[in-house]
mmCIF file of C-alpha atoms in Angstrom:
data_model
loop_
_atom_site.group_PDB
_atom_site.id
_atom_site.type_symbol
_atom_site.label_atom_id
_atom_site.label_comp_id
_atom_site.label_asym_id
_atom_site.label_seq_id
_atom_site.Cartn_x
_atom_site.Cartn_y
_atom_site.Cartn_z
ATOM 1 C CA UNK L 1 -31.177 155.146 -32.269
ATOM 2 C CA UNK L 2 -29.737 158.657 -32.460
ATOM 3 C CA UNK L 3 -26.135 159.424 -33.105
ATOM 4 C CA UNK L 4 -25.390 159.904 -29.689
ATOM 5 C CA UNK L 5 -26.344 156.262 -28.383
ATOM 6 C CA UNK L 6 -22.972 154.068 -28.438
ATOM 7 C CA UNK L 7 -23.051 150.523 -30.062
ATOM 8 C CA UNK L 8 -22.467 147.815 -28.307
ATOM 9 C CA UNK L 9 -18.936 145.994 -29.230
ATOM 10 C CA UNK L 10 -19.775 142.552 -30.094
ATOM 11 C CA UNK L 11 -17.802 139.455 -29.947
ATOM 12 C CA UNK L 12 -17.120 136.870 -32.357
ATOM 13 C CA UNK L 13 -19.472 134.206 -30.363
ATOM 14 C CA UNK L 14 -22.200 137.511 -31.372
ATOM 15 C CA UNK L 15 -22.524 136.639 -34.955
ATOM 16 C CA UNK L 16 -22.753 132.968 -34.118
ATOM 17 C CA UNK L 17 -26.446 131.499 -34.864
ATOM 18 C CA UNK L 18 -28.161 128.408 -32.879
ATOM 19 C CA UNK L 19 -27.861 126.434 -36.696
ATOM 20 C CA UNK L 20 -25.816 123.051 -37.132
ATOM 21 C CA UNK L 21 -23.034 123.447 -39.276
ATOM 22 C CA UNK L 22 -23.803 121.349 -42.161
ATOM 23 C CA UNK L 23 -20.406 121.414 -44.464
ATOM 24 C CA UNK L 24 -18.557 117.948 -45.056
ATOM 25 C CA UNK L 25 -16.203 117.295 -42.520
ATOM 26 C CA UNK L 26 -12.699 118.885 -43.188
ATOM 27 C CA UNK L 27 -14.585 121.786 -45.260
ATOM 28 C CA UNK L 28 -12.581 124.777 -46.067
ATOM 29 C CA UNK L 29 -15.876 126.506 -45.365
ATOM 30 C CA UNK L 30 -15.690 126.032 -41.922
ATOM 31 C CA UNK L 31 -12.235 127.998 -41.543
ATOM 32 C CA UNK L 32 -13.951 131.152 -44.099
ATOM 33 C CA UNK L 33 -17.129 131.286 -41.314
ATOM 34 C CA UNK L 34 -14.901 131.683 -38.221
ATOM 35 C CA UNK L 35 -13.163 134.325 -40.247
ATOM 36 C CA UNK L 36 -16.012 136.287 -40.935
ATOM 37 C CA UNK L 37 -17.409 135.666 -37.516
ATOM 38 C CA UNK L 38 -13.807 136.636 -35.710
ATOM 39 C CA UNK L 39 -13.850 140.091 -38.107
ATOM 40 C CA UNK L 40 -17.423 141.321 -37.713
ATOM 41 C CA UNK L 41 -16.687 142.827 -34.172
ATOM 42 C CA UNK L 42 -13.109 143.760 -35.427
ATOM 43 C CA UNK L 43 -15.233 146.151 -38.205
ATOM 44 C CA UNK L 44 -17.354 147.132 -36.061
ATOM 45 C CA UNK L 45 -20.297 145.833 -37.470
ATOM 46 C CA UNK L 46 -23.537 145.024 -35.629
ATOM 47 C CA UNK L 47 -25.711 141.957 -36.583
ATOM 48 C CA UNK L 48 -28.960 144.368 -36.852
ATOM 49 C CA UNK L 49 -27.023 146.456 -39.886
ATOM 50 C CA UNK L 50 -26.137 143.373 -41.311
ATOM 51 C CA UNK L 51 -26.998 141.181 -44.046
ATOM 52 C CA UNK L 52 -25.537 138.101 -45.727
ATOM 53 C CA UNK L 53 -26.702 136.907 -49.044
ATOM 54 C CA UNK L 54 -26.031 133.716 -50.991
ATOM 55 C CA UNK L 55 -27.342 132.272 -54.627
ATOM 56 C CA UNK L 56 -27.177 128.262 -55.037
ATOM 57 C CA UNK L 57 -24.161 125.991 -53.834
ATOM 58 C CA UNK L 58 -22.370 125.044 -51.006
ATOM 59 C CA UNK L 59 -20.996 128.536 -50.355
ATOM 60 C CA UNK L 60 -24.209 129.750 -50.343
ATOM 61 C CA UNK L 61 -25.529 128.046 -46.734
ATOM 62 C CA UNK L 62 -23.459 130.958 -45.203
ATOM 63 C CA UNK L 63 -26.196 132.933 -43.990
ATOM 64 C CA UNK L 64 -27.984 130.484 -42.061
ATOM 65 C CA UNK L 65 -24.726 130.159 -39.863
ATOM 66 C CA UNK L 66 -24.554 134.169 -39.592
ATOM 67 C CA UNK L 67 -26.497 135.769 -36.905
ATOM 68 C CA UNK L 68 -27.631 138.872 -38.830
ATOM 69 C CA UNK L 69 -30.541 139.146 -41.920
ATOM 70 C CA UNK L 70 -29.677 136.989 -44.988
ATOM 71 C CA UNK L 71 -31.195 135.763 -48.132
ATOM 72 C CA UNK L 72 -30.662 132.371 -49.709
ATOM 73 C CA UNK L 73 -31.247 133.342 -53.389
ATOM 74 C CA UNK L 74 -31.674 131.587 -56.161
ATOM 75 C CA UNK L 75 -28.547 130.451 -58.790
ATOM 76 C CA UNK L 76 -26.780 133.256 -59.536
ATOM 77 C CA UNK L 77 -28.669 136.048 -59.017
ATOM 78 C CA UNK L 78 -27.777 136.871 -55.355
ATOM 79 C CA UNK L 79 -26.198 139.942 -57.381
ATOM 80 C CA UNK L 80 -29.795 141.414 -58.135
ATOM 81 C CA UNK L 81 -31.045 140.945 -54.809
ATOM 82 C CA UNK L 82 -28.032 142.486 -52.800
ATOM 83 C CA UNK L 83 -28.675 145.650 -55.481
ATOM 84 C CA UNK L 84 -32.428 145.680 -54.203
ATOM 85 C CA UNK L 85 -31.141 145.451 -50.529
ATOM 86 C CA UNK L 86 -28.871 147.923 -50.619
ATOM 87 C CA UNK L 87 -31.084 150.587 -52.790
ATOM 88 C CA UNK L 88 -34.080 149.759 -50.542
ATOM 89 C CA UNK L 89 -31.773 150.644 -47.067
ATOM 90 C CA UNK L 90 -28.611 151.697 -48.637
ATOM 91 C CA UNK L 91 -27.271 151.860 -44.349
ATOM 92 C CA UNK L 92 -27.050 148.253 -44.126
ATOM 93 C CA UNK L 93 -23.949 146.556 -45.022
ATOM 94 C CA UNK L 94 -24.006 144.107 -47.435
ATOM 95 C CA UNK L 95 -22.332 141.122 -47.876
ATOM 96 C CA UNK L 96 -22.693 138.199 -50.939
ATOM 97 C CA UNK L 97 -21.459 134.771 -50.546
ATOM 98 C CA UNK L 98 -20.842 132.763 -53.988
ATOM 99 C CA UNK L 99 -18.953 130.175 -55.335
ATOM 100 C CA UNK L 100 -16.876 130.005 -58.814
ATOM 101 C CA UNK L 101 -20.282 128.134 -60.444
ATOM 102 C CA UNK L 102 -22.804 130.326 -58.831
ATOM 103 C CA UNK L 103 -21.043 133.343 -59.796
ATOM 104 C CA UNK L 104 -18.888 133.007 -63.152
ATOM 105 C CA UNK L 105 -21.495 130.768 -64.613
ATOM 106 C CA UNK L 106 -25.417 131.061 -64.854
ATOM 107 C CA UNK L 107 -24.326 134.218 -62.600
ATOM 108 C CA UNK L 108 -21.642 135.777 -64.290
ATOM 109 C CA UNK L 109 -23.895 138.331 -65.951
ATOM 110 C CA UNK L 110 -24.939 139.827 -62.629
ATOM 111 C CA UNK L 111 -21.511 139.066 -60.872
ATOM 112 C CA UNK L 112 -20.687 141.486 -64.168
ATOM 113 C CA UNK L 113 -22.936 144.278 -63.947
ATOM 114 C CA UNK L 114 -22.419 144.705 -60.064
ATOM 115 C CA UNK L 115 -19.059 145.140 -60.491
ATOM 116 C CA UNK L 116 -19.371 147.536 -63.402
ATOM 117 C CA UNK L 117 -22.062 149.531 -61.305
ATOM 118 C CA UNK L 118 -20.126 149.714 -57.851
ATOM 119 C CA UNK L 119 -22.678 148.778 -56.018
ATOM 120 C CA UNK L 120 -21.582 149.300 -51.958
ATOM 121 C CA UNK L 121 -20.965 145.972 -51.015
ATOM 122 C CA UNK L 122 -18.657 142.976 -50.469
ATOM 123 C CA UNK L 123 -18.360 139.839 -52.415
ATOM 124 C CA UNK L 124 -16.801 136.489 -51.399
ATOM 125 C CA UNK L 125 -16.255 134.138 -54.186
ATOM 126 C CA UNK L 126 -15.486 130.530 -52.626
ATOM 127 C CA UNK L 127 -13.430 129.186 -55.212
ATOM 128 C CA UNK L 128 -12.825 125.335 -55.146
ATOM 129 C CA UNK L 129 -12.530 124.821 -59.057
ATOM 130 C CA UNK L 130 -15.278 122.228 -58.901
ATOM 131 C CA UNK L 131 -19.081 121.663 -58.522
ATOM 132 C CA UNK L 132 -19.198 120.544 -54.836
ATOM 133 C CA UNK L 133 -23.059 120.716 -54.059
ATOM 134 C CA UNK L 134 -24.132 119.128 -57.080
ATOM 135 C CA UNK L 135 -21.254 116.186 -56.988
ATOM 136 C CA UNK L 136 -18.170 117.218 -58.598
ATOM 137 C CA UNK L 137 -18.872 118.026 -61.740
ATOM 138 C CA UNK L 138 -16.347 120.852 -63.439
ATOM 139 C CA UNK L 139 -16.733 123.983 -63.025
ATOM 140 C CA UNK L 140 -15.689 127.669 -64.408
ATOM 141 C CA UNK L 141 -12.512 127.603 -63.317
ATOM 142 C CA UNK L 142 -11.640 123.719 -62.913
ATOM 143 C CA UNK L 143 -8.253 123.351 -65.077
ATOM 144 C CA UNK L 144 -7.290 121.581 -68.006
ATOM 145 C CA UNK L 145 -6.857 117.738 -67.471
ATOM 146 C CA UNK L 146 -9.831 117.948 -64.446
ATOM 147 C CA UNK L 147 -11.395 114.794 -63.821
ATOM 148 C CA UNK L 148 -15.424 114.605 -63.433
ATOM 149 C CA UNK L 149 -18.486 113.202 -63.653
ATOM 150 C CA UNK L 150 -19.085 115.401 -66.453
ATOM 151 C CA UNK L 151 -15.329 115.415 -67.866
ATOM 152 C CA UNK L 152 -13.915 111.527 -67.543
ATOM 153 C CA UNK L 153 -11.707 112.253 -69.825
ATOM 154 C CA UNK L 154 -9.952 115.474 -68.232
ATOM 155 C CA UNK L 155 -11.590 118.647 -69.195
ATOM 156 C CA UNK L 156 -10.631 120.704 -72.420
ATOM 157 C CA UNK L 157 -12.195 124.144 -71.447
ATOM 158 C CA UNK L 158 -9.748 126.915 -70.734
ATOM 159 C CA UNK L 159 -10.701 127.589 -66.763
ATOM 160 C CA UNK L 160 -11.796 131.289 -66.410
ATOM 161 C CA UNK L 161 -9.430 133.352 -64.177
ATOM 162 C CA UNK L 162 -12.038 135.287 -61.013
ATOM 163 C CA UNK L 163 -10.048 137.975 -60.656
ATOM 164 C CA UNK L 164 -9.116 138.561 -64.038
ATOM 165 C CA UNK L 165 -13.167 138.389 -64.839
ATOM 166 C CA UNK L 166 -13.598 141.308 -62.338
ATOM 167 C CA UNK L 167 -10.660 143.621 -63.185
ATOM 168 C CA UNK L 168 -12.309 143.384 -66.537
ATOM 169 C CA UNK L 169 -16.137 144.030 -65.376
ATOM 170 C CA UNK L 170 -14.798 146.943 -64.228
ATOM 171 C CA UNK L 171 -14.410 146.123 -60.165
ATOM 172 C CA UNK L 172 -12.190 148.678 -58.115
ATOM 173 C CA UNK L 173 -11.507 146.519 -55.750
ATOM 174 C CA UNK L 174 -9.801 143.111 -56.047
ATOM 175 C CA UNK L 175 -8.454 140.949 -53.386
ATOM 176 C CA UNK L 176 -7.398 137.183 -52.963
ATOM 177 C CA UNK L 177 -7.237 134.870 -50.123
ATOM 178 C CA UNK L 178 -7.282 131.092 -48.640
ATOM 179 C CA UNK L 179 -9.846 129.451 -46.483
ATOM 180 C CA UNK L 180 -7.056 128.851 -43.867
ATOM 181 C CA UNK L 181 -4.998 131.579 -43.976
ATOM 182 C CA UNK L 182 -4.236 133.750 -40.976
ATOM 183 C CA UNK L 183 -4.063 136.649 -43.262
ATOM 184 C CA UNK L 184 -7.614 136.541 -44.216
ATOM 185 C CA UNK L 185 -9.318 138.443 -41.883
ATOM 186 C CA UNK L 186 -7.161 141.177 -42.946
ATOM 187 C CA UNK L 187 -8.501 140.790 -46.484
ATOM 188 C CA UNK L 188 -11.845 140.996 -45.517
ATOM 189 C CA UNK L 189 -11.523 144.078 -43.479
ATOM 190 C CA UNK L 190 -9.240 145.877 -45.815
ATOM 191 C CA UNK L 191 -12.339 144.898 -48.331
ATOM 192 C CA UNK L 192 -15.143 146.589 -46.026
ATOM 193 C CA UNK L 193 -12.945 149.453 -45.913
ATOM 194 C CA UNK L 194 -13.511 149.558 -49.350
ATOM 195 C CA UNK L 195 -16.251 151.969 -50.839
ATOM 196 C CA UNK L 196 -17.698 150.077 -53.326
ATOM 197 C CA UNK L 197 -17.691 146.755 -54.818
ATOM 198 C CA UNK L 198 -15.133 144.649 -53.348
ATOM 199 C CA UNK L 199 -14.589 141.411 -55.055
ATOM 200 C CA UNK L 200 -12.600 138.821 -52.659
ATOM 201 C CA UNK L 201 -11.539 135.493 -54.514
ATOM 202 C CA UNK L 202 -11.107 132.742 -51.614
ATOM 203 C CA UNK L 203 -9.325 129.775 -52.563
ATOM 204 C CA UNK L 204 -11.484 126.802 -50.736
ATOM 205 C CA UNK L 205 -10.493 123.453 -50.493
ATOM 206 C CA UNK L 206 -13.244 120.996 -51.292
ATOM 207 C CA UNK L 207 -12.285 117.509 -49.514
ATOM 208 C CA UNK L 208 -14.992 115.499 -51.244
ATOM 209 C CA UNK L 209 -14.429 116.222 -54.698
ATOM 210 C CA UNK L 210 -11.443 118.667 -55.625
ATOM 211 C CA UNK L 211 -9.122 117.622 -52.679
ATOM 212 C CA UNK L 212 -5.668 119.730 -52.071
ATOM 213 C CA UNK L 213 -5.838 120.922 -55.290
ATOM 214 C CA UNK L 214 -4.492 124.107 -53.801
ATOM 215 C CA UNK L 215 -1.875 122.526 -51.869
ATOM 216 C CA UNK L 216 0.944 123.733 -53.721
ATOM 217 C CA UNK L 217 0.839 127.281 -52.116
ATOM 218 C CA UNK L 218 -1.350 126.859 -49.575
ATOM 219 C CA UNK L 219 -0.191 124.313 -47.776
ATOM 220 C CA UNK L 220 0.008 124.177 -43.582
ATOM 221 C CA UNK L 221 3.618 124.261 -43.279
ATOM 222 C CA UNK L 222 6.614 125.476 -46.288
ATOM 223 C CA UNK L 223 4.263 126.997 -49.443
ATOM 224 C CA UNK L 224 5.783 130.667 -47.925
ATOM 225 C CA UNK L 225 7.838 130.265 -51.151
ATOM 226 C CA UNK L 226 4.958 129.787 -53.295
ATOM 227 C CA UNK L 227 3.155 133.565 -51.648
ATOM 228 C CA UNK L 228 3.309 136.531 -52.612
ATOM 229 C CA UNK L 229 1.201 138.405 -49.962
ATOM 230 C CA UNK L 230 0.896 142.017 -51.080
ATOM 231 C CA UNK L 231 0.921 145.045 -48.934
ATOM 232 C CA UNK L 232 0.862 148.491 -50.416
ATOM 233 C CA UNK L 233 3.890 150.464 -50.376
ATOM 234 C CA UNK L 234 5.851 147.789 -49.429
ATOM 235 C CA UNK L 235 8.572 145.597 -51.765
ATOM 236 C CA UNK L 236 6.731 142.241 -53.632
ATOM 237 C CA UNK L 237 8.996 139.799 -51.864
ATOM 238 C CA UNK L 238 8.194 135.967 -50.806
ATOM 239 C CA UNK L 239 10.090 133.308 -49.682
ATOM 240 C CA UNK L 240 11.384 132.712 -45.963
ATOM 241 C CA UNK L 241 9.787 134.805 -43.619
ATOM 242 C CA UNK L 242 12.959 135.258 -41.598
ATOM 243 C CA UNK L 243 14.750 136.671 -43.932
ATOM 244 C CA UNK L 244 12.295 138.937 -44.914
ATOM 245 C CA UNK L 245 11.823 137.678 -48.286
ATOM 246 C CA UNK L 246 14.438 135.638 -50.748
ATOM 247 C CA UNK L 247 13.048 136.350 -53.824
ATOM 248 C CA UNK L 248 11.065 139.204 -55.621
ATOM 249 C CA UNK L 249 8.955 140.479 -58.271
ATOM 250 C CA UNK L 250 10.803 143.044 -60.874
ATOM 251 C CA UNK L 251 9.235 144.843 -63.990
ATOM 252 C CA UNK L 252 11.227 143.041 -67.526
ATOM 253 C CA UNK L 253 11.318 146.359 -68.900
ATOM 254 C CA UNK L 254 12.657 144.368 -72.677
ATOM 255 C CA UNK L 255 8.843 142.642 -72.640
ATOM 256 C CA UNK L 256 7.083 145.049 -70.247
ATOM 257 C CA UNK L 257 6.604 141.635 -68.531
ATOM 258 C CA UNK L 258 6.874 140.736 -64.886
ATOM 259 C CA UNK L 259 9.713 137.969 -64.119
ATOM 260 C CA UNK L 260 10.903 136.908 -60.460
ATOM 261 C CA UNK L 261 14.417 138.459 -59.253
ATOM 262 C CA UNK L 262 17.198 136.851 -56.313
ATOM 263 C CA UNK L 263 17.276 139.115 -53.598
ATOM 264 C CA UNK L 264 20.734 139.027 -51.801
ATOM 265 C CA UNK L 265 21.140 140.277 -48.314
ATOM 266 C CA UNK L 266 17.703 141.979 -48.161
ATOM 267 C CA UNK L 267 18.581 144.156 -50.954
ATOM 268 C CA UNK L 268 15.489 144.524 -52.564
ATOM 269 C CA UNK L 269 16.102 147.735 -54.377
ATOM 270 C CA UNK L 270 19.409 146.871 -55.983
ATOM 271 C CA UNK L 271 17.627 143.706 -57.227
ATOM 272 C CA UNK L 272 14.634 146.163 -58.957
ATOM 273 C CA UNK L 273 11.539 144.519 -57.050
ATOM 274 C CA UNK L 274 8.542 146.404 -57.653
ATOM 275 C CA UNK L 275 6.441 147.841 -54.561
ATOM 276 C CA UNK L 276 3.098 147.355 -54.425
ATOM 277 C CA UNK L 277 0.859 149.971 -55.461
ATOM 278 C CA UNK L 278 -2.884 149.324 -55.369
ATOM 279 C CA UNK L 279 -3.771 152.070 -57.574
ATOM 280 C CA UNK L 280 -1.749 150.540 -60.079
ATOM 281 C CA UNK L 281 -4.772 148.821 -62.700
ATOM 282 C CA UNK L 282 -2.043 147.827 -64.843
ATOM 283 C CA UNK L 283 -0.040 146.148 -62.342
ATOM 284 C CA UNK L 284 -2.962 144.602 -60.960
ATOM 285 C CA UNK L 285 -3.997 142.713 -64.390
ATOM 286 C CA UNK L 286 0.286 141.288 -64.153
ATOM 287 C CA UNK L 287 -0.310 139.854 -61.367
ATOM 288 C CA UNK L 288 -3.475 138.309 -61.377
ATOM 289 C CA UNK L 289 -2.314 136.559 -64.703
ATOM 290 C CA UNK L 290 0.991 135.261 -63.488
ATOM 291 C CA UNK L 291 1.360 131.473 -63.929
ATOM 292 C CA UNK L 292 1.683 130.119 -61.069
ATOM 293 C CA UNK L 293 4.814 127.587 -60.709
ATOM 294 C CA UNK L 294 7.042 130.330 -62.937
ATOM 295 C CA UNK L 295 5.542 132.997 -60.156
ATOM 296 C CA UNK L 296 4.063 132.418 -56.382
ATOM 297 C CA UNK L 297 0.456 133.169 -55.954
ATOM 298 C CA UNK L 298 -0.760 136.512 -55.624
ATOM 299 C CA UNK L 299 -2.388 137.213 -52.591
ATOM 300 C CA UNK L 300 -3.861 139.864 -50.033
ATOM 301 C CA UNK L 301 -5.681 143.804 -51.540
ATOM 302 C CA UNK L 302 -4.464 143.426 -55.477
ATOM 303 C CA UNK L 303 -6.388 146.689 -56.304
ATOM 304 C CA UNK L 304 -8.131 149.227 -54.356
ATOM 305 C CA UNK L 305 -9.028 152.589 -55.889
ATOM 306 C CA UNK L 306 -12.682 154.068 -55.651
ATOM 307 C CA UNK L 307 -15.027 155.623 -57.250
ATOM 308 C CA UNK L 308 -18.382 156.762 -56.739
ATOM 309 C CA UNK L 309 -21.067 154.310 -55.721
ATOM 310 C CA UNK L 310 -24.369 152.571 -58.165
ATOM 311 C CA UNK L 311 -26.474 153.237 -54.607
ATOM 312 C CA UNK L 312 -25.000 156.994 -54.328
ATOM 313 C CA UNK L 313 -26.167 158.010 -57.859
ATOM 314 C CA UNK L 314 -29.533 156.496 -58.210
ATOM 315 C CA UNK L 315 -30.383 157.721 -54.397
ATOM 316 C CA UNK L 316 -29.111 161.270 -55.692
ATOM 317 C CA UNK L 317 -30.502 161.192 -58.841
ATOM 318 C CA UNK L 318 -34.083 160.209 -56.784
ATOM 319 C CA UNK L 319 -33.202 163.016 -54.673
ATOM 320 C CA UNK L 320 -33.060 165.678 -57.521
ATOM 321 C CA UNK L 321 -35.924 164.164 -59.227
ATOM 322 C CA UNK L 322 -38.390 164.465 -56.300
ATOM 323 C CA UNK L 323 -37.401 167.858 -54.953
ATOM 324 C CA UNK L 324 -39.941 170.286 -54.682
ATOM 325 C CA UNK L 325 -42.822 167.678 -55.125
ATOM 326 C CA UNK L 326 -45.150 166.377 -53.457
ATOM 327 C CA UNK L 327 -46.273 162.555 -53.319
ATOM 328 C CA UNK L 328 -49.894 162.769 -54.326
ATOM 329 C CA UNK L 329 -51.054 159.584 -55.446
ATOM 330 C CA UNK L 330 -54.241 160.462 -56.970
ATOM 331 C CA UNK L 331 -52.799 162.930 -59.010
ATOM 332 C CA UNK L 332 -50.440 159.799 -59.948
ATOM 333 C CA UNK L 333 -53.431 157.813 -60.847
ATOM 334 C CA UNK L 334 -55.285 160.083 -62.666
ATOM 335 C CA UNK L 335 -51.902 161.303 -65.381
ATOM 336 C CA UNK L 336 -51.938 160.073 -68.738
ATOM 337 C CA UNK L 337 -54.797 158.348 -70.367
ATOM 338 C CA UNK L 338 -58.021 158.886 -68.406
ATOM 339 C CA UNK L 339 -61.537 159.691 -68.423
ATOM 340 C CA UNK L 340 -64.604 159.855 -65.942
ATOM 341 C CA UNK L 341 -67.809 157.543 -66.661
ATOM 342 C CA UNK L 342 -70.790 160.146 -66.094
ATOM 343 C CA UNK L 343 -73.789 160.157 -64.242
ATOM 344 C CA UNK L 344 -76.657 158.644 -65.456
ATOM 345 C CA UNK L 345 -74.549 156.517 -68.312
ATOM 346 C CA UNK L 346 -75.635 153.289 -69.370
ATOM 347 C CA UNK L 347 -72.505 151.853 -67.839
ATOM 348 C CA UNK L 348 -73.188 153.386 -64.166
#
């Protein structure tokens, strides 16, 4: 296909496979797939340039449900072979599907070093604070006080924070969203947008074993108040969505802290609520670490600033090494250590 040919637009029904759907009934897993499968044509994307690739967990069935290539990996390291993927034919576009065990646990070392690299590519971390697949046991991120099989007495550990985990690996792009939000489409496209590594934390309710534990904000009907959907250039306000916002987020310049502000007639800028900026690093680790109850949740493109790409450099760096060469593989052979048995030796 030359540059001239014109793609096909697809249609959500496109990316659609001939699979059963195999999540528990009332999965938040079903709401992330028609997501994905309602932004693909929305992108632009074409199933043929596509490619969807899971480690171990419930999460990780995605691909069979996505009518493009895909790879069901092993636990944890769908990092390594996305990197493989995408330096083998760095034109697809590459997509990983993971969950908050998969990837912050026996993965967390290659979630790591994929962020740090920038590898071109998009990752979706379900996060249901729980073990799902391998019945409820706690997780990475389950919180203090979480009943399980393997904690009946509430768990002690500290839960680790996804988002906080890939500011720090070094990610450049950050992002947060619900399984049934109607803002997460625009997450994922702002995230494809993205050059780079863009990490996407989706909050996923598990009915089986972690039930509504994300209820509190994300709740069908009145958690606006409990939102903070972020938008750059635009004023952090949440609240009623009629009045444009009740409350705010303001800088405490005393303890270089954030702290939430009353906004009175729409005033936003009398009241000192910060806008959104999502080249602001800083800012981004503040709001990722706000606790939420004091503060709504963050939500929507946290941080976005690129860089150059892990598949750019080592395909220029191949690039430079090669030119002027020629492949000659029995000259390849033959380098190093070698020697040539003669005629007539005992050996021959």
């Amino acid at each position: 296909m030359n540059d001239m040919t014109p793609v096909k637009a697809t249609t959500p029904k496109d990316w659609e496979t001939d699979q059963e759907v195999r999540w528990c009934p009332g999965c938040g897993d079903y709401a992330i797939l028609k997501a994905v499968q309602r932004t693909m044509p929305e992108i632009g994307g074409t199933p043929e340039n596509t490619v969807f690739i899971s480690g171990i967990g419930c999460s990780s069935r995605f691909p069979y449900y996505m009518e493009t290539y895909g790879f069901h990996t092993i636990h944890g390291r769908a990092p390594a072979v996305a990197t493989g993927v995408k330096l083998a034919n760095p034109d697809l576009d590459v997509w990983i599907i993971t969950g908050d065990g998969d990837a912050l646990s026996i993965g967390g070392n290659h979630t790591m070093h994929l962020l740090r690299r920038n590898l071109d590519c998009q990752i979706m971390l379900f996060n249901n604070e729980i073990y799902g697949l391998t019945k409820g046991q706690y997780s990475p991120t389950s919180r203090v006080g979480t009943n399980s099989p393997s904690t009946p007495y509430g768990s002690v550990d500290r839960p680790a924070t996804p988002c906080a985990f890939a500011l720090g690996s070094g990610a450049r792009f950050v992002a947060r969203g619900f399984d049934v939000s109607k803002n997460l489409p625009d997450v994922l496209k702002a995230a494809h947008a993205h050059r780079g590594a863009a990490f996407i934390e989706i909050f996923q309710n598990c009915i089986v074993y972690n039930k509504d534990v994300f209820e509190d904000f994300a709740a069908p009907k009145g958690a606006d108040g409990h939102q903070l959907w972020l938008r750059n250039g635009e004023p952090m306000l949440f609240g009623s969505e009629k009045s444009g916002g009740t409350k705010g987020i303001a800088l405490d310049n005393v303890g270089l802290t954030l702290k939430v502000v009353d906004v009175v007639d729409g005033d936003w800028q009398s009241a000192g609520v910060i806008v959104h900026d999502v080249t602001n690093r800083s800012l981004a680790h503040m709001l990722v670490e706000m606790p939420f109850g004091e503060f709504p949740m963050a939500l929507g493109v946290l941080y976005d600033d690129p860089r150059p790409t892990f598949n750019d450099a080592v395909i220029a760096q191949n690039e430079s090494a090669s030119a002027g060469k020629s492949p000659d593989l029995g000259k390849l052979l033959a380098k190093g250590q070698t020697w040539t048995v003669a005629e007539g030796h005992p050996e021959t």
